[in-house]
Coordinates of C-alpha atoms in Angstrom, one line a residue:
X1 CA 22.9 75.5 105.0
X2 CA 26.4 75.6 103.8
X3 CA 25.0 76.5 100.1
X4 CA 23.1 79.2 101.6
X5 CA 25.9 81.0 103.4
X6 CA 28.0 80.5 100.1
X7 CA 25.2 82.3 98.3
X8 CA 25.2 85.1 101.0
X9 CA 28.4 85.6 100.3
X10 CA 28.6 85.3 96.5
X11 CA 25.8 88.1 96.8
X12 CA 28.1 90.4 98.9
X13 CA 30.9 90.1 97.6
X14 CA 29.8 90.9 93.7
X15 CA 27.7 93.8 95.7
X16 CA 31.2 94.8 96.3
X17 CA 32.6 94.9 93.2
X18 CA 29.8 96.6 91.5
X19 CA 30.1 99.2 94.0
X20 CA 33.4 99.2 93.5
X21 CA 33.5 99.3 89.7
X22 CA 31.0 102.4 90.0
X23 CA 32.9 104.4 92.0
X24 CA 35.5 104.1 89.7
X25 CA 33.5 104.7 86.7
X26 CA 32.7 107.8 88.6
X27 CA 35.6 109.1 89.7
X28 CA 37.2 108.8 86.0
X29 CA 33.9 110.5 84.7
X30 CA 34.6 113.5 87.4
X31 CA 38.5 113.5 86.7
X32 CA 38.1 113.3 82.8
X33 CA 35.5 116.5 83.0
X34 CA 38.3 118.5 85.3
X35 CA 40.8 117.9 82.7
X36 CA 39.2 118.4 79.2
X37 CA 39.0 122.5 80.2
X38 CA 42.9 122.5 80.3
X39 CA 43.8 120.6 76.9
X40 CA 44.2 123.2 75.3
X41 CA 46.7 125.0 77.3
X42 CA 49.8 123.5 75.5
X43 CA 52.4 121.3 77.1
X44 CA 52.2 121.1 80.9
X45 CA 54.7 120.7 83.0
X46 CA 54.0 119.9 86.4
X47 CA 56.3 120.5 89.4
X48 CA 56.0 118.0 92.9
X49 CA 57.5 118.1 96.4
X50 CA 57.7 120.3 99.2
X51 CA 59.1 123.9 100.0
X52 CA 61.8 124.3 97.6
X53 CA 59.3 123.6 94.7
X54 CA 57.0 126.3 96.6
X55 CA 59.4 128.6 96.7
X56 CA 59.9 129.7 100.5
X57 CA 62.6 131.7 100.7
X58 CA 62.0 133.9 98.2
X59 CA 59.4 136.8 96.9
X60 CA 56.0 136.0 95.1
X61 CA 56.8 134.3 91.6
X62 CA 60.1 133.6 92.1
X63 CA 60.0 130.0 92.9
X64 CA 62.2 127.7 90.0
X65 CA 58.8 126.7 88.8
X66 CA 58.5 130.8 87.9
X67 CA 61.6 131.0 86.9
X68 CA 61.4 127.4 84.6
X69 CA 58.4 129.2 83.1
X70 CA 60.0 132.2 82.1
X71 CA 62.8 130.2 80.6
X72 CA 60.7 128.4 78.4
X73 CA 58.3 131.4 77.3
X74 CA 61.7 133.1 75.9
X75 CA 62.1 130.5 73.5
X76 CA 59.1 129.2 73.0
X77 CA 56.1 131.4 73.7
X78 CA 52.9 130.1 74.7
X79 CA 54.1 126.5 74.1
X80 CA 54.9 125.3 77.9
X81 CA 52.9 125.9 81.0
X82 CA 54.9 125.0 84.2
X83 CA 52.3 124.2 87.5
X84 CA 53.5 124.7 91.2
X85 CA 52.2 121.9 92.8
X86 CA 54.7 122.5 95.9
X87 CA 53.4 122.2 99.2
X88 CA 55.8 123.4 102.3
X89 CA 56.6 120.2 104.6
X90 CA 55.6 117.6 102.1
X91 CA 56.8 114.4 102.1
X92 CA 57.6 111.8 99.4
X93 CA 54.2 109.9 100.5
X94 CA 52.1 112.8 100.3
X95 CA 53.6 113.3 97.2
X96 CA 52.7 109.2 96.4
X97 CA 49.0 109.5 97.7
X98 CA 48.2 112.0 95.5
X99 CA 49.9 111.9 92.0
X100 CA 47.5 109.8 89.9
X101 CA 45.2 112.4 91.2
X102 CA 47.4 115.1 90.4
X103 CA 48.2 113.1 87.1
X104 CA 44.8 112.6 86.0
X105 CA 43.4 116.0 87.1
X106 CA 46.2 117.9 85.1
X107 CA 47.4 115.7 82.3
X108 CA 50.9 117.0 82.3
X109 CA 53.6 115.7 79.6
X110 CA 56.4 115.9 82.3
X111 CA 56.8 115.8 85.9
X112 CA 58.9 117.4 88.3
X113 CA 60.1 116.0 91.5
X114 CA 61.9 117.3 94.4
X115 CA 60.9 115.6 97.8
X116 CA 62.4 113.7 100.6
X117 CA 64.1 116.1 103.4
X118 CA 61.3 116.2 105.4
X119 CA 60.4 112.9 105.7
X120 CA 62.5 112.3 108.8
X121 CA 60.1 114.9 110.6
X122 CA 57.0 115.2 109.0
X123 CA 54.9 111.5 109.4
X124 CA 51.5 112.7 107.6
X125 CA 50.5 109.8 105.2
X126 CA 54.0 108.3 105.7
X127 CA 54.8 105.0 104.8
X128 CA 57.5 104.2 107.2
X129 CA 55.5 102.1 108.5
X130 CA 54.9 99.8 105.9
X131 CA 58.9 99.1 105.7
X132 CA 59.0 98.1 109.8
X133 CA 59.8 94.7 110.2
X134 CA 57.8 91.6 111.8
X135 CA 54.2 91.6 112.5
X136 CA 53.8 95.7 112.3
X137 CA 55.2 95.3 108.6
X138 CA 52.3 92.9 107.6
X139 CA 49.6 94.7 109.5
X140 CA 50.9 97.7 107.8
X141 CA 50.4 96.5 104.6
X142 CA 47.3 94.9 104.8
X143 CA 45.8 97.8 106.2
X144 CA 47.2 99.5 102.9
X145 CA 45.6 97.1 100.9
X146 CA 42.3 97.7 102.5
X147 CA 43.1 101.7 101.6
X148 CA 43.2 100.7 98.5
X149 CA 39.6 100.0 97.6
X150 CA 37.4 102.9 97.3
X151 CA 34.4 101.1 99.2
X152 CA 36.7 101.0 102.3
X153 CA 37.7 104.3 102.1
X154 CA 34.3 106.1 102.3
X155 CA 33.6 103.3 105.3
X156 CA 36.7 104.5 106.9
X157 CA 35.8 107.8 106.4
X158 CA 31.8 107.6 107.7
X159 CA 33.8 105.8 110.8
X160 CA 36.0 108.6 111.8
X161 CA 33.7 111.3 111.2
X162 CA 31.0 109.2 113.6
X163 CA 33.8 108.7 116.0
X164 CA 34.9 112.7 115.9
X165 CA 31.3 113.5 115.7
X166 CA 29.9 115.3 113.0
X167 CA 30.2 119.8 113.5
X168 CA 27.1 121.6 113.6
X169 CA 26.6 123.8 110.7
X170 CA 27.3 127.3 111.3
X171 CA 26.6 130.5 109.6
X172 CA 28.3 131.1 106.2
X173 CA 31.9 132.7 106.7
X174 CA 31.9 136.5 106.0
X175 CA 34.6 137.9 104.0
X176 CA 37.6 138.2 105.3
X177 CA 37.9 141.5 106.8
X178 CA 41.7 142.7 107.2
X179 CA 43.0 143.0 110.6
X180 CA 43.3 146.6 112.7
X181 CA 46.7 148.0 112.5
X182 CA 48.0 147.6 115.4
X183 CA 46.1 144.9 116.7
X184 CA 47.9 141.4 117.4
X185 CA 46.3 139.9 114.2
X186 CA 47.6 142.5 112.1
X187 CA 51.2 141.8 113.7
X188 CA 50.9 137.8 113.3
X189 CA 50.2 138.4 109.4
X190 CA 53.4 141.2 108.8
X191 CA 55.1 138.1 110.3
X192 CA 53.9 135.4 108.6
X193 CA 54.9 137.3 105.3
X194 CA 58.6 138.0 106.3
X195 CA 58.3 134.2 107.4
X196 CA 56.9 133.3 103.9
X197 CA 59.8 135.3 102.2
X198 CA 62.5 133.3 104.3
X199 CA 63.3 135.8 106.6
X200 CA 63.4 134.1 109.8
X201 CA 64.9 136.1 112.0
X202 CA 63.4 139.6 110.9
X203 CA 59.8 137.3 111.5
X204 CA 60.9 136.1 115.1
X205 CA 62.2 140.0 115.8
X206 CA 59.0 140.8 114.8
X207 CA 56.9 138.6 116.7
X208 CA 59.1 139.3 120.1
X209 CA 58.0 142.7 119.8
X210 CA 54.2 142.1 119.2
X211 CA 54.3 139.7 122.4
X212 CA 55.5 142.5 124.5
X213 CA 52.1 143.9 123.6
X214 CA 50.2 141.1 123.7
X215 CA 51.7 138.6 126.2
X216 CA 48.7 136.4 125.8
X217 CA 48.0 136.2 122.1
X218 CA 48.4 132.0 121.7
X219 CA 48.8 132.8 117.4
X220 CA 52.3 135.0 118.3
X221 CA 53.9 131.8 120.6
X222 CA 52.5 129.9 117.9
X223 CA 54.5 131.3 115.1
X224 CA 57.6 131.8 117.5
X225 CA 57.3 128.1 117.8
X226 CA 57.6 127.7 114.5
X227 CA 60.1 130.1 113.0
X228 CA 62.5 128.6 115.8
X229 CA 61.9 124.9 114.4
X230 CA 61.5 125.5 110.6
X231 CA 63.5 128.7 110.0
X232 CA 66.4 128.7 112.5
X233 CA 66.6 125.3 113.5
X234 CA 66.0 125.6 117.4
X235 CA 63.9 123.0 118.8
X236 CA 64.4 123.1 122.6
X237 CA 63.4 127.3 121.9
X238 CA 60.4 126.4 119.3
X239 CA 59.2 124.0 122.4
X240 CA 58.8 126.4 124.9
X241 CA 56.5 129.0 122.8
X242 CA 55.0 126.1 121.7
X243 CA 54.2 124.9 125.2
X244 CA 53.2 128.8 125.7
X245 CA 50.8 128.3 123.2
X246 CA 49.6 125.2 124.5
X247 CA 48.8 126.3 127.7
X248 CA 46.4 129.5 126.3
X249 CA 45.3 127.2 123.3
X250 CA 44.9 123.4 124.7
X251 CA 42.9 122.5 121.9
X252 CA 45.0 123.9 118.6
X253 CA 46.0 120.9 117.1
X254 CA 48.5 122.6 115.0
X255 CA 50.3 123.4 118.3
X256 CA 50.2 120.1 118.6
X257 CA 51.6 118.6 115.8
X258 CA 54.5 121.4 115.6
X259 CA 55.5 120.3 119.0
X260 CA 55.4 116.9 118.6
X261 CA 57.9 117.7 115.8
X262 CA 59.9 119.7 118.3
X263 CA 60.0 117.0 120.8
X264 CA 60.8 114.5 118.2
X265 CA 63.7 116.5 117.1
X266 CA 64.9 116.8 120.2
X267 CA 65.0 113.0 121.3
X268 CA 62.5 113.7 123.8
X269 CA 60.8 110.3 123.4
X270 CA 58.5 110.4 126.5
X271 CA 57.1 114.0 125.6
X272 CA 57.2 112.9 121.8
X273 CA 54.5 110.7 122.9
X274 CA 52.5 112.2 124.6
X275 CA 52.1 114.9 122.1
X276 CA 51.0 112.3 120.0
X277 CA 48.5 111.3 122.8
X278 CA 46.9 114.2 123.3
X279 CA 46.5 114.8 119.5
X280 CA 45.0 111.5 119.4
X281 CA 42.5 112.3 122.5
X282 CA 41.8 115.8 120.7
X283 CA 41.1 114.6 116.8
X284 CA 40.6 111.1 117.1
X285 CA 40.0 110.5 113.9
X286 CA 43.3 111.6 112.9
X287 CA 45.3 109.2 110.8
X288 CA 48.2 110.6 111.7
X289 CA 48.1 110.5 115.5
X290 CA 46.5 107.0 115.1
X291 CA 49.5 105.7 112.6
X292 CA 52.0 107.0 115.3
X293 CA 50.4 105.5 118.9
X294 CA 50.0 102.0 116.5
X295 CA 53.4 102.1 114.9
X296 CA 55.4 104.0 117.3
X297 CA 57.5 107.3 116.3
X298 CA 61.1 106.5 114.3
X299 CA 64.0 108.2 115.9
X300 CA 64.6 111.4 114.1
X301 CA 68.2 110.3 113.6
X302 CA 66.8 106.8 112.1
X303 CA 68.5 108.1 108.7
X304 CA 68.6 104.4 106.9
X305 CA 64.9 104.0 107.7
X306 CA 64.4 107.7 106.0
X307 CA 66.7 106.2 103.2
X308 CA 64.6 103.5 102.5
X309 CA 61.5 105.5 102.7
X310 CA 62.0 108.2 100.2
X311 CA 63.6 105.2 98.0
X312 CA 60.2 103.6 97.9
X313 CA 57.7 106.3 97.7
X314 CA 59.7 107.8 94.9
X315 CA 60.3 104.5 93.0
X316 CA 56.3 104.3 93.1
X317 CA 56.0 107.7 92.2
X318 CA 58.4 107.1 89.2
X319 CA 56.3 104.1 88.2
X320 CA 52.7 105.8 88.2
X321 CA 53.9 108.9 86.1
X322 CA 55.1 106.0 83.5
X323 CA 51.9 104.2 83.8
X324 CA 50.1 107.3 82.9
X325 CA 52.7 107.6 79.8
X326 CA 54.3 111.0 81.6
X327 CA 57.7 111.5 81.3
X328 CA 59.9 111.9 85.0
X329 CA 62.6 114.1 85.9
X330 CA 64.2 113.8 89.7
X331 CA 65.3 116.6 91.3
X332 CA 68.2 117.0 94.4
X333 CA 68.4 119.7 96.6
X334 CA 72.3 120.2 97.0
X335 CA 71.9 118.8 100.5
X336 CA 73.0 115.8 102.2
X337 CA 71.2 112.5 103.3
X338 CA 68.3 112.9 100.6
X339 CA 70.4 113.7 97.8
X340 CA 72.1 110.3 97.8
X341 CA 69.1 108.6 97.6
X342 CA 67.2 110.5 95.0
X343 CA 70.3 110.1 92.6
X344 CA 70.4 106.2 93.0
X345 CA 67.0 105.9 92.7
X346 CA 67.1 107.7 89.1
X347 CA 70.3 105.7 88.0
X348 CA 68.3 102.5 89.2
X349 CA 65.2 103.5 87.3
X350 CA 67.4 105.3 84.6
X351 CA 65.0 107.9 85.1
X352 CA 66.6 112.1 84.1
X353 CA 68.1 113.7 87.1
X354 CA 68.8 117.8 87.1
X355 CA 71.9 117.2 90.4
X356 CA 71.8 120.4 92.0
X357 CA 74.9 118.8 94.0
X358 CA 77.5 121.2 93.9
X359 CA 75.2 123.4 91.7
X360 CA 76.0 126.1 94.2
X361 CA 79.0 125.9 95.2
X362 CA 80.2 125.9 91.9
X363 CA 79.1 128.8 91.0
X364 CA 81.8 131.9 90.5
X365 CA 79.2 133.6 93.2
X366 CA 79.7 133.4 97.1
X367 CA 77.4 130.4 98.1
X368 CA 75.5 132.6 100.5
X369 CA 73.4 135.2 97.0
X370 CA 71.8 132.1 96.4
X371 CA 70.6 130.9 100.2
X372 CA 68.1 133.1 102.3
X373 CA 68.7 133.3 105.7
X374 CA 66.5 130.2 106.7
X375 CA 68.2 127.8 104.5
X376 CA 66.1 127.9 101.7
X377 CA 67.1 129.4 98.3
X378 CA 66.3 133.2 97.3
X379 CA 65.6 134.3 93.8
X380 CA 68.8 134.3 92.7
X381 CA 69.2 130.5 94.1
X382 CA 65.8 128.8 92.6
X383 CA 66.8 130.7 89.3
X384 CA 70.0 128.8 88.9
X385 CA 68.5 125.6 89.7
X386 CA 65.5 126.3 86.8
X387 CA 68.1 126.7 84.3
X388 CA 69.8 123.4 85.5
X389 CA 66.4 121.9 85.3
X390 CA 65.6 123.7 82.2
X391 CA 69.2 121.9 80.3
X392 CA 68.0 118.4 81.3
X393 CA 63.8 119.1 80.4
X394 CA 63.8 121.2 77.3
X395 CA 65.1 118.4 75.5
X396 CA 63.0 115.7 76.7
X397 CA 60.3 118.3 75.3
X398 CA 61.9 118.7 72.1
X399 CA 62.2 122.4 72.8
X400 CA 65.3 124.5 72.2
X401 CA 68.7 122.9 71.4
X402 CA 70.0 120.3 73.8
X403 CA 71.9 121.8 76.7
X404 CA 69.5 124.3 76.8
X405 CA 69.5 128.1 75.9
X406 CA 69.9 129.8 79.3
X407 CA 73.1 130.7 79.6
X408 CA 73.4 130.2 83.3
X409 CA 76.7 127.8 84.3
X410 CA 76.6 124.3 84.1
X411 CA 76.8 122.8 87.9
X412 CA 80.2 121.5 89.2
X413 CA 80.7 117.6 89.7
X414 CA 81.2 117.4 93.4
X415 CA 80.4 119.7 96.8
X416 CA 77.4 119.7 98.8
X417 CA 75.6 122.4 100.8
X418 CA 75.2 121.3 104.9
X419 CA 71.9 123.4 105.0
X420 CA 69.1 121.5 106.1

């Protein structure tokens, strides 16, 4: 009897790795395909991290990535091709769970990376968990382990999607069909695209005006709510449109979520979690909410676990581009608690740094031509920080002479910027 169950279990477990193996074999297949269209394009350069790789804060191609790109195409036409990978709110295990996609998919000669401010408030696909101590700790990581295989994964997946319950197909999405002028759509976009360019306070003037119009309109609270947390750094007034917005919209999740930030930021630990409750009751599927009522929520001002955490997503980050033979360069913002971290992390894994520490305030310019209004960098700001980028990059690329050809001021040794 014992021999048979040994067999049964030979059987499933090679079953396993066959499967396994196959969707490996497939996924490199798929990956390899993507990538072979963009060999050609010259050397790729690919930026990572959150909204200062984006480029909030500033117009429509005027990110650092844009302005890296035009650098580059002055000396050396045609030869580099900088990619915004940027996502606004990222973390650094966002960034982790998807580079050796990224990686694979693009095929660049040099990454990018600038990423750890908002790991303190954004928990999507964080890892704090895994650096808890005791039992949670091991839990954590075996569950990672698990995550690991690609078997699990689509189980996991079928799981969640039978415990959500699968959405009845509906009819094909029209075009979109711009909004009336006028109408309360057409004044949530003109204030999404003053929020987009980093002006915070012209988007909050303008969404106080549509609500006097439309009092009811759960999209206007919505972006109040968020302006007020992201742009202007008011969480107690981003809760109370958000809790507007609740009560019109019970079922948005992304209310949800921004509030649980709000709460979060605020030290409110009993409405914290019950934000997180009610997200978990509305998606439950969500790995998010689920990670968060298992784990429990740091404190917001839990700055050594944040410390660690952006240490050890970026280390692995640092690790995969080198597997994949692609060279690094770290990135700081010129603000405070992340800074510190990203730069010992490059000295530990003597990986290139471009320190935008004191970049700023060395300049000959007041500080404030570089910074919009909500914190982030303008034009002016993300073009000072490509050509810092651009001194320490061109020559890992063997373009241009060392200490690059941009003429913009090298960045003082000390001073950092308080702007979160």
């Amino acid at each position: 009897m014992s021999g048979r169950w040994g067999l049964v279990l030979a059987g499933c477990a090679a079953a396993l790795l066959a499967a396994e193996g196959a969707l490996w074999i497939g996924g490199r297949f798929v990956v390899s395909r993507g990538a072979a269209g963009a060999r050609d394009s010259g050397v790729r350069v690919l930026c990572l991290g959150d909204s200062f790789t984006f480029g909030l804060g500033a117009p429509p191609g005027r990110s650092y990535p844009d302005a890296l790109q035009r650098l580059f195409d002055a000396e050396a036409p045609g030869r580099v091709r900088v990619i915004n990978a940027g996502i606004p709110g990222a973390n650094t295990s966002m960034v982790l769970e998807s580079v050796e996609e990224n990686l694979s998919r693009i095929r660049p000669a040099a990454v990018l990376l600038l990423a750890g401010c908002n790991d303190n408030s954004n928990f999507k696909a964080s890892n704090y968990h895994l650096l808890l101590g005791g039992w949670a700790a091991r839990r954590a990581r075996l569950e990672a382990a698990v995550s690991r295989c690609r078997v699990c994964r689509l189980a996991i997946r079928a799981w969640r999607r039978w415990r959500s319950g699968a959405a009845p197909a509906g009819p094909r999405p029209s075009p979109e069909v711009p909004p009336a002028i006028g109408s309360a759509a057409w004044h949530l976009r003109a204030a999404r695209e003053l929020d987009q360019q980093g002006r915070g306070r012209e988007a909050l003037a303008a969404v106080r005006r549509a609500l006097t119009a439309f009092p009811a309109d759960a999209g206007l609270h919505a972006l109040a709510g968020h302006i007020l947390l992201h742009r202007l750094a008011d969480p107690a007034g981003a809760a109370a449109e958000l809790e507007r917005a609740r009560a019109l919209a019970p079922r948005d999740q992304g209310v949800l979520r921004s509030l649980f930030v709000a709460y979060h930021r605020l030290g409110d630990a009993d409405r914290t979690r019950e934000a997180v409750s009610a997200l978990a009751r509305l998606a439950p599927g969500d790995a998010e909410a689920a990670r968060l009522g298992r784990y429990g929520v740091p404190a917001y001002g839990d700055v050594a676990l944040f410390r660690r955490l952006v240490a050890y997503d970026l280390e692995r980050i640092v690790r995969a581009c080198r597997r994949a033979g692609v060279r690094v360069v770290l990135l700081t913002y010129n603000q405070d608690w992340p800074d510190e971290t990203i730069a010992r992390v490059a000295g530990e894994l003597q990986t290139p740094l471009a320190d935008n520490r004191g970049l700023f305030n060395g300049s000959p310019e007041p500080l404030q031509r570089y910074y919009a209004p909500d914190g982030h960098l303008n034009a002016d700001g993300y073009a000072l920080m490509a050509g810092n980028v651009h001194r320490v990059l061109a020559p890992l690329l063997g373009i241009g002479r060392p200490g690059g050809t941009s003429g913009l001021p090298s960045p003082a040794p000390s001073g950092r910027s308080a702007r979160q």
